[in-house]
mmCIF file of C-alpha atoms and ligand atoms in Angstrom:
data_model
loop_
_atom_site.group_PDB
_atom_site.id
_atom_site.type_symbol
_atom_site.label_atom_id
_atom_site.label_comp_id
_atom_site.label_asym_id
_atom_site.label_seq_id
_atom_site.Cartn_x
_atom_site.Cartn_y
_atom_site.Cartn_z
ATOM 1 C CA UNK A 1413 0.000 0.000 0.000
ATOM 2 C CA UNK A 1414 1.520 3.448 -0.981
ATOM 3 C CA UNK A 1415 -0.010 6.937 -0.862
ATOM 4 C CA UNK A 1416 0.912 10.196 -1.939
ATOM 5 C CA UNK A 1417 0.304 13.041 1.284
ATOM 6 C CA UNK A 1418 0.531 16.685 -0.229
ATOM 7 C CA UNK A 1419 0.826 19.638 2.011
ATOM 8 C CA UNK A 1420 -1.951 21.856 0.784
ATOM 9 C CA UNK A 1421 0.330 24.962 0.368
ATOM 10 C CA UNK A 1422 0.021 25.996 -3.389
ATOM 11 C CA UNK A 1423 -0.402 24.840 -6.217
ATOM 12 C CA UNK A 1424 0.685 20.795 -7.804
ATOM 13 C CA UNK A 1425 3.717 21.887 -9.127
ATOM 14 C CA UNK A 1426 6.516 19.690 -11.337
ATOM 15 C CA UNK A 1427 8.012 18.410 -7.715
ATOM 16 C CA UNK A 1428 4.673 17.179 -6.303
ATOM 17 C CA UNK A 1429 3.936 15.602 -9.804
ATOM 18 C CA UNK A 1430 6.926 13.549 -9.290
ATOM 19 C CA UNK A 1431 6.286 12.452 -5.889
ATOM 20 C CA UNK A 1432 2.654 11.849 -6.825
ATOM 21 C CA UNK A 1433 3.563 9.592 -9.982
ATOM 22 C CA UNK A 1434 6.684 7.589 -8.125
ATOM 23 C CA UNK A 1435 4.802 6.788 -5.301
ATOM 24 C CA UNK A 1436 1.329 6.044 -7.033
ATOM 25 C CA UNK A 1437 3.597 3.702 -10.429
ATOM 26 C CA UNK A 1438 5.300 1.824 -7.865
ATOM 27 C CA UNK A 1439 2.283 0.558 -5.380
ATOM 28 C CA UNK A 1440 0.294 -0.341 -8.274
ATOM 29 C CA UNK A 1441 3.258 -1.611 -10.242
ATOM 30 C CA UNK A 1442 3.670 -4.427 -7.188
ATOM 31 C CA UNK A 1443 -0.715 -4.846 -7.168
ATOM 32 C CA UNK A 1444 -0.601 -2.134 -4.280
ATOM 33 C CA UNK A 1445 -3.127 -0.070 -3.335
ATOM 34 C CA UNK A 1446 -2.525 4.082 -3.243
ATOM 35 C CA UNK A 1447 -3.884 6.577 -1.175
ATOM 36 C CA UNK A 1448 -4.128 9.914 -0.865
ATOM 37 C CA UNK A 1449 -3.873 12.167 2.188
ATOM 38 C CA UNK A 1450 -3.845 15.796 2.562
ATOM 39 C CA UNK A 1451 -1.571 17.236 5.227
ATOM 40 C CA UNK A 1452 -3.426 20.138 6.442
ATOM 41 C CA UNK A 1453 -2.859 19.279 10.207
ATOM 42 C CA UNK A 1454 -1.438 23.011 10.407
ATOM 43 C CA UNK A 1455 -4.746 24.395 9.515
ATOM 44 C CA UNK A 1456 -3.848 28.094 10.997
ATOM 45 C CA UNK A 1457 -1.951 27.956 7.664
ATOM 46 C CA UNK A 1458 -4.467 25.740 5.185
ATOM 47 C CA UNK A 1459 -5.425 27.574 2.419
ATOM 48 C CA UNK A 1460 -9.651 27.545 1.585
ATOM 49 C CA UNK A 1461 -9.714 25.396 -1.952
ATOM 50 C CA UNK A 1462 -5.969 24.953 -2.443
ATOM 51 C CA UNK A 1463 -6.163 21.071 -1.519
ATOM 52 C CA UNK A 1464 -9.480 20.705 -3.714
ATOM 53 C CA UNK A 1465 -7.192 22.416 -6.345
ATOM 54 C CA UNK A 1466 -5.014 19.681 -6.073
ATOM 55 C CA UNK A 1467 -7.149 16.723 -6.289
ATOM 56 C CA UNK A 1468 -8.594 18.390 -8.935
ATOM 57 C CA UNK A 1469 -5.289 18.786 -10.670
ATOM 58 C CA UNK A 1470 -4.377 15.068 -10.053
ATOM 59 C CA UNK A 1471 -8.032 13.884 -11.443
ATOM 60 C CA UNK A 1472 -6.770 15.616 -14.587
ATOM 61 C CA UNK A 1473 -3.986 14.012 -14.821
ATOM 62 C CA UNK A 1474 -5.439 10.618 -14.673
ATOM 63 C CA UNK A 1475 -4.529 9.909 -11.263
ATOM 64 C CA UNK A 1476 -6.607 7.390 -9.414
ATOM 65 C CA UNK A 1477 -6.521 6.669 -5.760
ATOM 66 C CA UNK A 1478 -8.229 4.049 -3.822
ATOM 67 C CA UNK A 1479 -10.646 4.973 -0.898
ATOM 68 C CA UNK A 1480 -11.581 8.449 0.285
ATOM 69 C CA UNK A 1481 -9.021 10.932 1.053
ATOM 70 C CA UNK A 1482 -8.107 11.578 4.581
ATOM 71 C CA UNK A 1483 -8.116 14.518 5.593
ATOM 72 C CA UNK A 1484 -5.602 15.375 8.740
ATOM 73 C CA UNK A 1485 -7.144 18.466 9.818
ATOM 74 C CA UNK A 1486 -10.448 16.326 10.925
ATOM 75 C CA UNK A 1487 -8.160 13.835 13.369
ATOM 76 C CA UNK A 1488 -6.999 15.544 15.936
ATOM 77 C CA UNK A 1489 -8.640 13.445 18.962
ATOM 78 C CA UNK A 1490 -6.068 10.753 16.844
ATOM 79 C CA UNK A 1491 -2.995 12.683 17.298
ATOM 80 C CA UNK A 1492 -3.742 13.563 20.788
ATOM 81 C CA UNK A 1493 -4.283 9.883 21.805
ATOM 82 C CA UNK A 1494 -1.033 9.335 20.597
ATOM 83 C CA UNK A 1495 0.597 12.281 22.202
ATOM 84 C CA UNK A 1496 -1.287 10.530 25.709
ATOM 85 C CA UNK A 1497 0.495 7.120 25.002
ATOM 86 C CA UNK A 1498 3.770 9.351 24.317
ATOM 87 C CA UNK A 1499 3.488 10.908 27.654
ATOM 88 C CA UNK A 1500 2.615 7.334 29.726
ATOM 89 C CA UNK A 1501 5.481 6.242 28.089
ATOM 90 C CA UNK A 1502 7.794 9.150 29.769
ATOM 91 C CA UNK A 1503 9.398 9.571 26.022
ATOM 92 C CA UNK A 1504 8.027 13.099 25.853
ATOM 93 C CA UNK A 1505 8.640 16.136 27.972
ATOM 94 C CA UNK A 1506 6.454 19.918 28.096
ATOM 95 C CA UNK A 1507 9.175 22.727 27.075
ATOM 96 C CA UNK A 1508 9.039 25.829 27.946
ATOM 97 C CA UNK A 1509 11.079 27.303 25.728
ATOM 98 C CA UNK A 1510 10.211 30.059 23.509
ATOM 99 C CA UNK A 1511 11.811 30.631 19.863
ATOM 100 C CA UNK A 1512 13.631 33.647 20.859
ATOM 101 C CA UNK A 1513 15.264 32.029 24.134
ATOM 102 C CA UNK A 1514 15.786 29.084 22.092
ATOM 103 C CA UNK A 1515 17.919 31.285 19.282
ATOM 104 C CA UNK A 1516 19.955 32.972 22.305
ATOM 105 C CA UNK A 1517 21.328 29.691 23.490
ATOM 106 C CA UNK A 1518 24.974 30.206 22.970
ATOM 107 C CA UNK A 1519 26.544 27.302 22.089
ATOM 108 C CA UNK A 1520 23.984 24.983 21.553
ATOM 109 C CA UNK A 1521 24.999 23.057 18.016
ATOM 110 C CA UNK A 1522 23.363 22.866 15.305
ATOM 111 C CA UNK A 1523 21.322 19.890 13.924
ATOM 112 C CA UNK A 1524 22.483 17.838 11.199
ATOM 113 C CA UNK A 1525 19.911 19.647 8.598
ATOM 114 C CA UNK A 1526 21.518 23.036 9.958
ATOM 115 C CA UNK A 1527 18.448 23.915 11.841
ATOM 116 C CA UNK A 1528 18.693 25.059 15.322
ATOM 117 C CA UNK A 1529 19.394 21.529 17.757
ATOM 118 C CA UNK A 1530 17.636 21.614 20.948
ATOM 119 C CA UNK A 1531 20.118 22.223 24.446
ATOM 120 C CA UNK A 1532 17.879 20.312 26.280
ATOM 121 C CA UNK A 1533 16.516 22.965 28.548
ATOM 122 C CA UNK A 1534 12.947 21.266 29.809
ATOM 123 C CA UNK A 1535 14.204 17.658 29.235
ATOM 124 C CA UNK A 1536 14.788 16.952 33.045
ATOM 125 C CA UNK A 1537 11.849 19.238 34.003
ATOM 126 C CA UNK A 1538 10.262 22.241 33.180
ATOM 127 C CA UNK A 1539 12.691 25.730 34.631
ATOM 128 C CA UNK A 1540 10.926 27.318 37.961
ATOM 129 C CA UNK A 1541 7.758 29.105 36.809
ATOM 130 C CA UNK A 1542 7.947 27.584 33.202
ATOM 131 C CA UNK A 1543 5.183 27.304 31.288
ATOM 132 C CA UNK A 1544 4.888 24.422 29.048
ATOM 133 C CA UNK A 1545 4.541 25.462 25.536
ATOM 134 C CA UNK A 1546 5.094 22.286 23.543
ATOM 135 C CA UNK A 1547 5.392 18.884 23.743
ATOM 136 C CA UNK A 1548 9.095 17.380 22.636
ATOM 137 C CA UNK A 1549 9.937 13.758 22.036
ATOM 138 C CA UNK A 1550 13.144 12.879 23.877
ATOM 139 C CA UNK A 1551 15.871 11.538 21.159
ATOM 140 C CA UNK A 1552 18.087 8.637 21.804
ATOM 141 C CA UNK A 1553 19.912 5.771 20.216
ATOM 142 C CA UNK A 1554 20.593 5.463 16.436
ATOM 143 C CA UNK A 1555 18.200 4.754 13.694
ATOM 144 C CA UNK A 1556 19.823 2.914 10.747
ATOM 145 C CA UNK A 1557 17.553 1.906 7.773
ATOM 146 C CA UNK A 1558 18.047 0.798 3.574
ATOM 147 C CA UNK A 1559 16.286 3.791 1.403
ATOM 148 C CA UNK A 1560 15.233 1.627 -1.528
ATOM 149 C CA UNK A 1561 16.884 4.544 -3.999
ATOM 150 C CA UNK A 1562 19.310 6.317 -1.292
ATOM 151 C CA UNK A 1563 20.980 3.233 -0.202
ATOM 152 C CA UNK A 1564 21.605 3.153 3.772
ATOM 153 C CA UNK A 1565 20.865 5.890 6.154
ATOM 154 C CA UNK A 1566 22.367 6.312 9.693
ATOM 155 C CA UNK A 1567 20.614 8.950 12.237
ATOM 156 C CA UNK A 1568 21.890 9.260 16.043
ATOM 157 C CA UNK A 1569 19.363 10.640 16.887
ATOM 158 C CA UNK A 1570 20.206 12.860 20.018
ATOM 159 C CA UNK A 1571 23.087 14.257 17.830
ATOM 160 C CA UNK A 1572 21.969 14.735 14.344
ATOM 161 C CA UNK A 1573 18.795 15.997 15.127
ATOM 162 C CA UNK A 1574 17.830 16.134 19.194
ATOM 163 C CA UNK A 1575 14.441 16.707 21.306
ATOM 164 C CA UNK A 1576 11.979 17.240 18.804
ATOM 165 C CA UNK A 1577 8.854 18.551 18.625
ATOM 166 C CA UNK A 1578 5.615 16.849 18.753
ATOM 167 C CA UNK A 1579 2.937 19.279 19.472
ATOM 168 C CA UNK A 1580 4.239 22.762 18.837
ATOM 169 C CA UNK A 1581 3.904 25.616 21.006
ATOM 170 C CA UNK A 1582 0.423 27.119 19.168
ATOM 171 C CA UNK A 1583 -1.535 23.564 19.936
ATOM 172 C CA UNK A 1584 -0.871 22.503 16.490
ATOM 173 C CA UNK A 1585 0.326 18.572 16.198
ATOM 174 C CA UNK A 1586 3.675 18.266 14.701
ATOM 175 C CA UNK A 1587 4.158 16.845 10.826
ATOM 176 C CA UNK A 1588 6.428 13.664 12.354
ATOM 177 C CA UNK A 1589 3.720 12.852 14.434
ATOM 178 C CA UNK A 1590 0.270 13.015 12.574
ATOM 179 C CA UNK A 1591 2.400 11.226 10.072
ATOM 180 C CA UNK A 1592 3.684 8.249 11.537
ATOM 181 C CA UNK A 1593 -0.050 7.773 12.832
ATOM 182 C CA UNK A 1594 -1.924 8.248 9.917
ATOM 183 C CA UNK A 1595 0.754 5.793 8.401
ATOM 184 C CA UNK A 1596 0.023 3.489 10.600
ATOM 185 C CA UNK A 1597 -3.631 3.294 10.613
ATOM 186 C CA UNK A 1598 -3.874 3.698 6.774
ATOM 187 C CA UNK A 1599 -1.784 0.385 6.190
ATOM 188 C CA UNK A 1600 0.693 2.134 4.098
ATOM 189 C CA UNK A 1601 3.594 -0.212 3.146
ATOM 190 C CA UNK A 1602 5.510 1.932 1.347
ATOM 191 C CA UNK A 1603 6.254 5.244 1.391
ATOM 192 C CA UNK A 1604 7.698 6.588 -1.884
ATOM 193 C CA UNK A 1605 8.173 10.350 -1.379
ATOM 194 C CA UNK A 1606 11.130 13.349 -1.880
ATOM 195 C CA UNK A 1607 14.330 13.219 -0.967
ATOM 196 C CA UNK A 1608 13.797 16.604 1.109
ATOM 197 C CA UNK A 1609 11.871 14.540 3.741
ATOM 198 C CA UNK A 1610 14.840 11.747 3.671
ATOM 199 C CA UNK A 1611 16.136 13.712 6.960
ATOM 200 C CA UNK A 1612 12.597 13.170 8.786
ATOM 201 C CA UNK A 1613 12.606 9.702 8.238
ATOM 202 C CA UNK A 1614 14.905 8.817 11.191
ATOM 203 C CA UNK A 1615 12.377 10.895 13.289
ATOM 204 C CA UNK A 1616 9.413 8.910 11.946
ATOM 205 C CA UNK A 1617 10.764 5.527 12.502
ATOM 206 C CA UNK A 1618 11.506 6.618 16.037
ATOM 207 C CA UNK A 1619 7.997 7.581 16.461
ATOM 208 C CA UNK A 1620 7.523 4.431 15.002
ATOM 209 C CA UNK A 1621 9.010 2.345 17.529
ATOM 210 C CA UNK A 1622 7.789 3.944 20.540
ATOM 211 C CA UNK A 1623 4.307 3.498 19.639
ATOM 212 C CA UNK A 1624 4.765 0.708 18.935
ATOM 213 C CA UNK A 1625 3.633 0.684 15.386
ATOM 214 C CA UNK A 1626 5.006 -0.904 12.345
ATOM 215 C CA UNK A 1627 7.593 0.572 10.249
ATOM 216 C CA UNK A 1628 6.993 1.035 6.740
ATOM 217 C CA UNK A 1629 9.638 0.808 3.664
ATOM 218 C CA UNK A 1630 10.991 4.253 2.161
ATOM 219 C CA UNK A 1631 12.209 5.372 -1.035
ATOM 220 C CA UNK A 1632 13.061 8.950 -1.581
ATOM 221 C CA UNK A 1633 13.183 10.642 -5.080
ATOM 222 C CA UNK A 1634 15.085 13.243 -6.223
ATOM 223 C CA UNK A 1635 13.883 16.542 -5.129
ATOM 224 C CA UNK A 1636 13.119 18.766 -8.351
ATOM 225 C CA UNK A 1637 14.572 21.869 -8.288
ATOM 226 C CA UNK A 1638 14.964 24.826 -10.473
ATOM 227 C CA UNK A 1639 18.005 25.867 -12.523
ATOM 228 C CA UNK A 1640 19.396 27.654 -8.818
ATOM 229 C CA UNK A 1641 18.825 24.887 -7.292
ATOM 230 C CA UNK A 1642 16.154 25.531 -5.195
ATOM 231 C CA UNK A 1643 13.093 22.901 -4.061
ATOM 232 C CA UNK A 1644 9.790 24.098 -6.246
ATOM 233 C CA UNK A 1645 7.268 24.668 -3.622
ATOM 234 C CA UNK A 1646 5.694 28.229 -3.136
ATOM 235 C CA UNK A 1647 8.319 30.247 -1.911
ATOM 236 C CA UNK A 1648 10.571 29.863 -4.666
ATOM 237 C CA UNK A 1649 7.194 30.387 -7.168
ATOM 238 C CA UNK A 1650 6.833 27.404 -8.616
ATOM 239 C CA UNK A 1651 5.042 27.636 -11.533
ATOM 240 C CA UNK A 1652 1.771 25.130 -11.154
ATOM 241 C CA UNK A 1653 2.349 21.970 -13.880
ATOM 242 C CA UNK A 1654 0.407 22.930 -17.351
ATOM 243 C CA UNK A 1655 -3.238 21.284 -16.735
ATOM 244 C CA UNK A 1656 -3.614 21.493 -20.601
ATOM 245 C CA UNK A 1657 -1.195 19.112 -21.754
ATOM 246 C CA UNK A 1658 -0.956 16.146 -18.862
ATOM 247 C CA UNK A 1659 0.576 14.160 -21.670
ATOM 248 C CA UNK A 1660 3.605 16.204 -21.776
ATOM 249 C CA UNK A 1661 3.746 16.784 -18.600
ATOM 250 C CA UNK A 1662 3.621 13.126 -17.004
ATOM 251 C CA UNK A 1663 5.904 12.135 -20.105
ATOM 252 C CA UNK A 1664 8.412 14.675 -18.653
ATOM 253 C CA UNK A 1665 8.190 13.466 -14.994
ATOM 254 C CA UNK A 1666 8.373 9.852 -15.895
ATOM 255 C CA UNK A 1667 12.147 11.047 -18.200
ATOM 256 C CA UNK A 1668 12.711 12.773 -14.848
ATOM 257 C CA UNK A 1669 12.440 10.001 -12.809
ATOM 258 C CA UNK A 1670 15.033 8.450 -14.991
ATOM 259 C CA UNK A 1671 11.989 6.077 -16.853
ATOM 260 C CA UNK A 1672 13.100 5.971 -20.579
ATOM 261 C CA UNK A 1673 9.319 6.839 -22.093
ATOM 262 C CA UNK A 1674 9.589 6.263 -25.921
ATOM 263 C CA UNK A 1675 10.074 9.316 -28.568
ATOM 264 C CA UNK A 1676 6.163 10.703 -29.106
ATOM 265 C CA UNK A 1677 4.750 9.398 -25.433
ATOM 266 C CA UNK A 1678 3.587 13.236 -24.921
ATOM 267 C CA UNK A 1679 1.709 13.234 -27.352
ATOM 268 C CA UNK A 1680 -0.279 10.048 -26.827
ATOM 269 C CA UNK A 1681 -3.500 10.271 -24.597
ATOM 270 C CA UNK A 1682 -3.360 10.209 -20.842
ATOM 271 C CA UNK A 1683 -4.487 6.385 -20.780
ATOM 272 C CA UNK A 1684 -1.911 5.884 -23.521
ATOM 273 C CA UNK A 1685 1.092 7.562 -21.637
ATOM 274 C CA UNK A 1686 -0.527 5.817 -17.832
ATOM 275 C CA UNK A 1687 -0.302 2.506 -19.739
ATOM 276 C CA UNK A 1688 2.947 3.222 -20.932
ATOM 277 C CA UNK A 1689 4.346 3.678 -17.350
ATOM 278 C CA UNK A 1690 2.674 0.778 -15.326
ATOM 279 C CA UNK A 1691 4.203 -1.768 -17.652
ATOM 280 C CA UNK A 1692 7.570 -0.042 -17.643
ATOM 281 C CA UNK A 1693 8.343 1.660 -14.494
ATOM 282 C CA UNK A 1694 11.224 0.658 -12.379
ATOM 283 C CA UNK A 1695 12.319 2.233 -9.380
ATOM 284 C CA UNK A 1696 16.142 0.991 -9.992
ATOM 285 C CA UNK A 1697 16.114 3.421 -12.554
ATOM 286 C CA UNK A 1698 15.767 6.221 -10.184
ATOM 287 C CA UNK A 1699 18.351 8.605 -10.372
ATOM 288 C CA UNK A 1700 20.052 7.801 -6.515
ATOM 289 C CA UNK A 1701 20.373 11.748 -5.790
ATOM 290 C CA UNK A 1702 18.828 14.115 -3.680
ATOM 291 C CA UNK A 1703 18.644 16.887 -6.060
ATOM 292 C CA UNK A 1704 17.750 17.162 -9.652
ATOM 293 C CA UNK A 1705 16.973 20.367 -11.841
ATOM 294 C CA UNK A 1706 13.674 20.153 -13.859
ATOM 295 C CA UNK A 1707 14.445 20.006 -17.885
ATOM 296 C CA UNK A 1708 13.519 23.102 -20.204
HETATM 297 N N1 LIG B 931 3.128 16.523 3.471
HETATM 298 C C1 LIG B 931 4.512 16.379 3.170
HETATM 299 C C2 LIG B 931 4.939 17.351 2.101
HETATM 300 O O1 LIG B 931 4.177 17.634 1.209
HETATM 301 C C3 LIG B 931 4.869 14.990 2.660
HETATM 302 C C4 LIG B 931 4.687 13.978 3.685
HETATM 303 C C5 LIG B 931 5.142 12.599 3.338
HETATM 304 O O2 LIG B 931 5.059 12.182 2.172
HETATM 305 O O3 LIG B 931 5.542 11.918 4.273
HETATM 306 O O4 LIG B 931 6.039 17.865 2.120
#
């Protein structure tokens, strides 16, 4: 079982396309079943119609999922039952920790994706008169696991990334959580997805293994970028994928996803160039990088 689980934040763009097609040519490729999920757990930030958009966008392009679509923003009694098996655990602590004090800690190191790593402030209680703000997971031990196109990953965890958060500071349930859940309960099997989430992974199959749910097999794509080498995604204005020629376009993501689709694919019909790319796709032909600029 495999599923594709946009972020509603803008329009499907040539990087989503990518993720969407990988992930939805290889569950069916191996029988699967794929899902679809939207990831609008952070709904202060959801944009009205901007999922709807999407599944629009991916009905056009002859994508076709199995099931209903979940919806994240309409389970959080889910996420909070798993926060309350987190805390009876003891593998969570309340912070108290604001951004700002956070960024004044002098010397605290950085995390292995150059973010901010946390000093550990709350971990062995909250400071006199603290508040708690958020909810962190305490990190320990190292996570080692085979990407099926990145080859083997190592994460210790209380260096490379530390304490991390699981409901944040404004009530809103953190991305590694909701995920690993909604994983979980969805049956997914196999979770083909970009390369710029490779880093959470670690996280996830932490999660993972102190809820004591199953842990699913990953393959990361190559993250499409533009010619600076930026992700696409909103803030560098990626330009939503042209809904008037799918052909092209899916011929194009399928080349990008190293797939050799024959000379004249983009201009065959939608069912043509879908055909095309359930009888011939093969994830050992994925480029094994983390970044690739998008053709033309
Ligand atoms: N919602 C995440 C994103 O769009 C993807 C989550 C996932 O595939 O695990 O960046």
């Amino acid at each position: 079982m495999g599923r594709f689980a946009p972020t509603p934040s803008g329009p499907l763009h040539f990087g989503s396309l990518v993720a969407a097609l990988g992930s939805a040519l290889e569950a069916r490729h191996h029988g699967g079943r794929w899902l679809v999920r939207i990831e609008d757990v952070d709904t202060p930030r959801a944009v009205p119609g901007v999922a709807e958009a999407m599944l629009a966008a991916l009905e056009r392009f002859g994508f076709m999922w199995d099931g209903e679509v979940l919806w994240q923003s309409r389970r959080t009694e889910v996420y909070a039952d798993a926060l309350e098996r987190l805390k009876a655990g003891g593998h969570v602590f309340p912070c108290a920790c604001s951004r700002r004090e956070l960024a004044e800690v002098p010397d605290s190191a950085l995390a292995r994706d150059g973010s901010l790593r946390y000093p550990g402030t709350c971990r062995e209680g909250l400071p006199p008169g603290g508040r708690p703000r958020a909810w962190r997971v305490r990190a320990g031990g190292t996570i080692r696991f085979e990407d099926a196109v990145q080859g083997w990953q190592e994460e210790d965890l209380a260096r490379d990334v530390g304490d991390y958060v699981a409901l944040r500071a404004d009530g809103v349930f953190a991305y590694q959580l909701a995920v690993v859940v909604d994983d979980a309960e969805q049956g997914v099997t196999h979770v083909v997805r970009g390369a710029d989430l490779l880093g959470s992974t670690a996280r996830q199959i932490h999660l993972q293994t102190l809820l004591g749910l199953p842990v699913p097999a990953y393959a990361h794509l190559p993250v499409a970028t533009n010619v600076a080498g930026e992700k696409l995604s909103k803030q560098t204005l990626a330009r939503a994928v042209d809904e008037d020629s799918p052909p092209r376009v899916l011929t194009a993501a399928l080349g990008f996803l190293g797939q050799a689709p024959p000379d004249g694919l983009d201009g065959a019909s939608v069912a043509e160039v879908w055909a095309w790319a359930l009888d011939n796709w093969a994830l050992e032909c994925v480029p094994r990088i983390l970044h690739l600029p998008v053709p033309g």
